[in-house]
Amino acid sequence: MSRAIDESIYAVNMFSERGYKRAQCRYCKAYFWSAVDRENCGDAPCADYTFFAIPAKRVLSYREVRNMFLEFFRKRGHEVIEPRPVVARWREDLYLTIASIVVFQPHVTSGIVEPPANPLVIAQPCIRLEDIDSVGLTLGRHLTNFIMGGHHAFNYPDKHVYWVNETVDFARKFFVEELGIPEEELVFKESWWEGGGNAGPSFEVAVGGLELATLVFMMYRVDGASYIELPLKIVDTGYGIERIAWFTQKTPTAFHAVYGDLVREFHKLLNVPEPEKSVLYALVEKSGRYNLSDPKEFNTVVDLVAKELKLGSVELKELLRKVFDVYAVLDHTKSIALMLADGVVPSNSGEGYLARLVIRRTLRRLSRLGVDVKLGELISRQISFWGDMFPNMVKHRNIILEIVDLEEDKFRELLSKVSTIAVRYSRKIPSAEELIQLYDSQGIPPDVLQQELEKRYGIKFDVPNNFYSLVASRHSKPKVLKELEEEASLPKDVIEWASKLPETRRLFHEDPYMRVFKAKVQGVYGNFVVLDATAFYPEGGGQLGDRGYLKVDGVTFRVIDTKKVGNTVIHVVENSMGLKEGEEVIGEIDWNVRYRRMRHHTATHILLGAIRRVLGEHVWQAGAEKTEYKARLDVTHYKMPVREEIEKIEALANNVVDMGLDVNITYMHRNEAEKRYGFVLYQGGVPMTPIVRVVEIPQWDAEACFGTHVRNTREVGVLKIVKVDKIADGVIRFEFAAGTATVDYIKQIENRIARIANTLGSSFEEVDKRIDGIAKELESMRNMLKGYRGFYQELLLEQVIKYSEDLGRVKLYILRASIQDEEVLRNIALKAINIVPKLVLVVLQPREQKTYLEISLGSEAQQYIDSRDIIKEFSKHVKIKAGGKKDHVTGIIENTEKDVENIIRNTIKEIIESKSKQK
């Protein structure tokens, strides 16, 4: 991708006024500005870490740095904006808040919406996982969570706020005058930034090898290989609050500066000794030019430190690997607390996938350290430590810890399956791509598989150093946006045609109860028709498109569906022949269907409010569908709701129905709506418009919604939850019916009960009593069967022991079972091989033109014969699918007319004779 930059943008007034000189770094060849002559750009790895020796005006805590940053810019005319959650609920193209500019993308940066203030300043908590594998190894230079101090100015063609000169001068004043850093230590390196579809020139501000801020001047939109200049020029800065705290405190690592006493607590809890400060200082000073994520470079740096401090290199490496794990756990547990506090539910998709990735990487670190410490205990300490800065952590403490405990249980269960999965790779080394796919599909950490393969098969391989970073980067964004999914059901040529037509007037919004209307035909393309206005609702937000009729001069055209491309509504008709552009038509929607869907749509909002009140504020809509028959609502939740919770949800929802609350629809400026309702507003999706259509049920639910709704909750009639199911890990589906659709559901239930009553020979009214009687009869029969099974089992066991064929080294018995009772057969096998250690027991059981085979070996028989060898030789004579271990295999024999019993008997005899000859 090529770009032409006017380099004069880097020639800032302040540089010339204060005698800064432009030079080229000897190492990275980047240009930079400095008040003194220097040969490098002042940033690692081109420069050593010398910031420990550079003075600051005073020592500042992490919290003090954040507050100082905000106050500095508030005094200079910036409005302080409240930070947003670490999960980007206001965006559909990104899961996590990775930078302060994410708060304003894409709505503000694209010019659709004005910023909440201009200029503004924000201290935004962020989660960024692209460097997760480096956390701990770089002693705090890389973190998965951090606060980005951002001051932003949005320059419109008719309103200039400030640009490059002022931004650079703000940075100098903050670092030199506010923090007291000597100006000669300040370096501004010229750079280029891209992200979120935008780009622009930038400065990286470094002091003593440590980059403290990035100043970006966003002025381009990235379109494929081209850069298109934007009319809106944005100042986008990122000050590293953690790094600035580290710089002022001069602590051995950034973790000490940020986490304070938690560092000591975690070392103690994880049973890892704290290294001497001299070791950490020496390590930091020497690590600037090295990549400690690389094992070779790690060894090089530690060898240098060990030599300088006269320590044992091997012992120091062993200790530091554990120390780095402690730092990673320290960082990750805070990230987990932040994500779960903001409502993320661990799952196998979306932001839930990323949360689970961090949780499992943390659990793996704890496992490596060999300590018996619950992850919840560590996160509980993080909540107590950070509660003042992040009150949501304290508010949701119980749910956070419950989720973490469940995730830890799932991880243990996962690890128990590793040996089975490892068999797939017993003869080959898995590639990096296979490791990633295995993690995606099964959740198996690559180093766990690595250990298992080496232990069982002697297979050795290296796991990519950036494995988790690779996985996280693949899952950082949704693959397809909701709007594109809805349009994807239309042919491409239809989308192109419709996008050129004028916006359709939305009569369905002006009056959702309108059934008949007049309009003019704007265009006809095949069986697709666009009108200048319509009461037909187009599919969107889970509500299906309307059906009905278009009528012209006595001719009726049946509308079978309604779609939307942008702001243009498309009517899909059975046959458009005879329909012409410019004609006036009368449209009539299928009101019975529409009204049922309206009731279900309003019921969905009511139900969501009830679910959030019963299960918790972490619940977020994951999908919905509203048809005329029933509706479904998928929500994020970490476990299956119990019956009592479901009943409470249903009761709360119906209480809102009975209260007869007005359903208010208002159009609000986006910033005003977000300020009033928060980001719960975007449960059903994020509209790309400056004005938001808000559907509010007062004091219950408020959402940005495109759909049609009833005027009052009483019109919903009744809401009945008909089914609750876990459709994916972390996602619960509620199916429900409202209004007259509930009557249809009741009729279905009545018909089912009637069929059951008829089968049982009972009346409809007495069916429950008949079932009670049958249940008692069934229990009696079970007890009787248990006795018969025991008797039958003893008879068969006696037969196996008495009539087993003596083949010398082993005894053989082939049991041809006529009953399909696996429990009985398995019990016989276990008891028989225990009583007769030399026994080879073969069970043959006919099953629908196939034969089930099971071979069990006693302890002495195992020493002489391998059941897998029996299968191998047996498969030469018949077609069989089988597998198992040395002492036990199971399989299915394909339909054959051969004498299976004789073949397997002869196979075993041949194996025994062969073994005897070898001996």
CSV table of N, CA and C in Angstrom, one decimal, residues 26 54 282 396 464 497 561 603 626 694 707 712 770 820 879 884 895 904:
chain,number,residue,atom,x,y,z
A,26,ARG,N,20.1,5.9,13.7
A,26,ARG,CA,21.2,5.0,13.2
A,26,ARG,C,20.7,3.6,13.0
A,54,ILE,N,16.8,9.2,34.8
A,54,ILE,CA,16.2,10.5,34.4
A,54,ILE,C,15.2,10.9,35.5
A,282,ALA,N,18.7,-4.7,36.6
A,282,ALA,CA,19.7,-5.1,35.5
A,282,ALA,C,19.0,-5.7,34.3
A,396,HIS,N,-20.5,-6.6,40.8
A,396,HIS,CA,-20.8,-7.9,40.2
A,396,HIS,C,-19.8,-9.0,40.7
A,464,PRO,N,4.7,-22.1,18.7
A,464,PRO,CA,5.0,-20.7,18.4
A,464,PRO,C,5.0,-19.8,19.6
A,497,TRP,N,-28.8,-2.5,-7.7
A,497,TRP,CA,-29.9,-1.7,-8.3
A,497,TRP,C,-30.6,-0.9,-7.2
A,561,ASP,N,-42.5,-11.2,0.6
A,561,ASP,CA,-41.5,-10.9,1.6
A,561,ASP,C,-41.1,-9.4,1.4
A,603,ALA,N,-43.1,-8.1,23.2
A,603,ALA,CA,-42.9,-9.1,24.2
A,603,ALA,C,-41.4,-9.4,24.4
A,626,LYS,N,-38.7,-12.9,15.6
A,626,LYS,CA,-40.1,-12.7,15.9
A,626,LYS,C,-41.0,-13.1,14.7
A,694,VAL,N,-35.6,5.2,19.6
A,694,VAL,CA,-35.5,4.5,20.9
A,694,VAL,C,-36.9,4.0,21.2
A,707,GLY,N,-37.8,-2.0,14.7
A,707,GLY,CA,-39.1,-2.8,14.5
A,707,GLY,C,-40.4,-2.1,14.9
A,712,ASN,N,-49.1,-0.3,23.8
A,712,ASN,CA,-49.2,-0.5,25.2
A,712,ASN,C,-48.9,-2.0,25.5
A,770,ARG,N,-53.5,-41.7,35.5
A,770,ARG,CA,-53.1,-42.9,34.8
A,770,ARG,C,-51.6,-43.0,34.8
A,820,GLN,N,-29.7,-57.5,24.2
A,820,GLN,CA,-28.9,-56.2,24.1
A,820,GLN,C,-28.9,-55.5,25.4
A,879,LYS,N,-14.7,-57.4,7.5
A,879,LYS,CA,-14.7,-55.9,7.5
A,879,LYS,C,-15.1,-55.5,8.9
A,884,GLY,N,-9.4,-49.4,20.7
A,884,GLY,CA,-9.3,-49.6,22.2
A,884,GLY,C,-7.9,-49.7,22.7
A,895,ASN,N,-21.9,-56.7,8.1
A,895,ASN,CA,-22.7,-57.9,7.7
A,895,ASN,C,-21.9,-58.8,6.9
A,904,ILE,N,-12.5,-65.9,14.6
A,904,ILE,CA,-11.9,-65.3,15.7
A,904,ILE,C,-11.2,-66.3,16.6
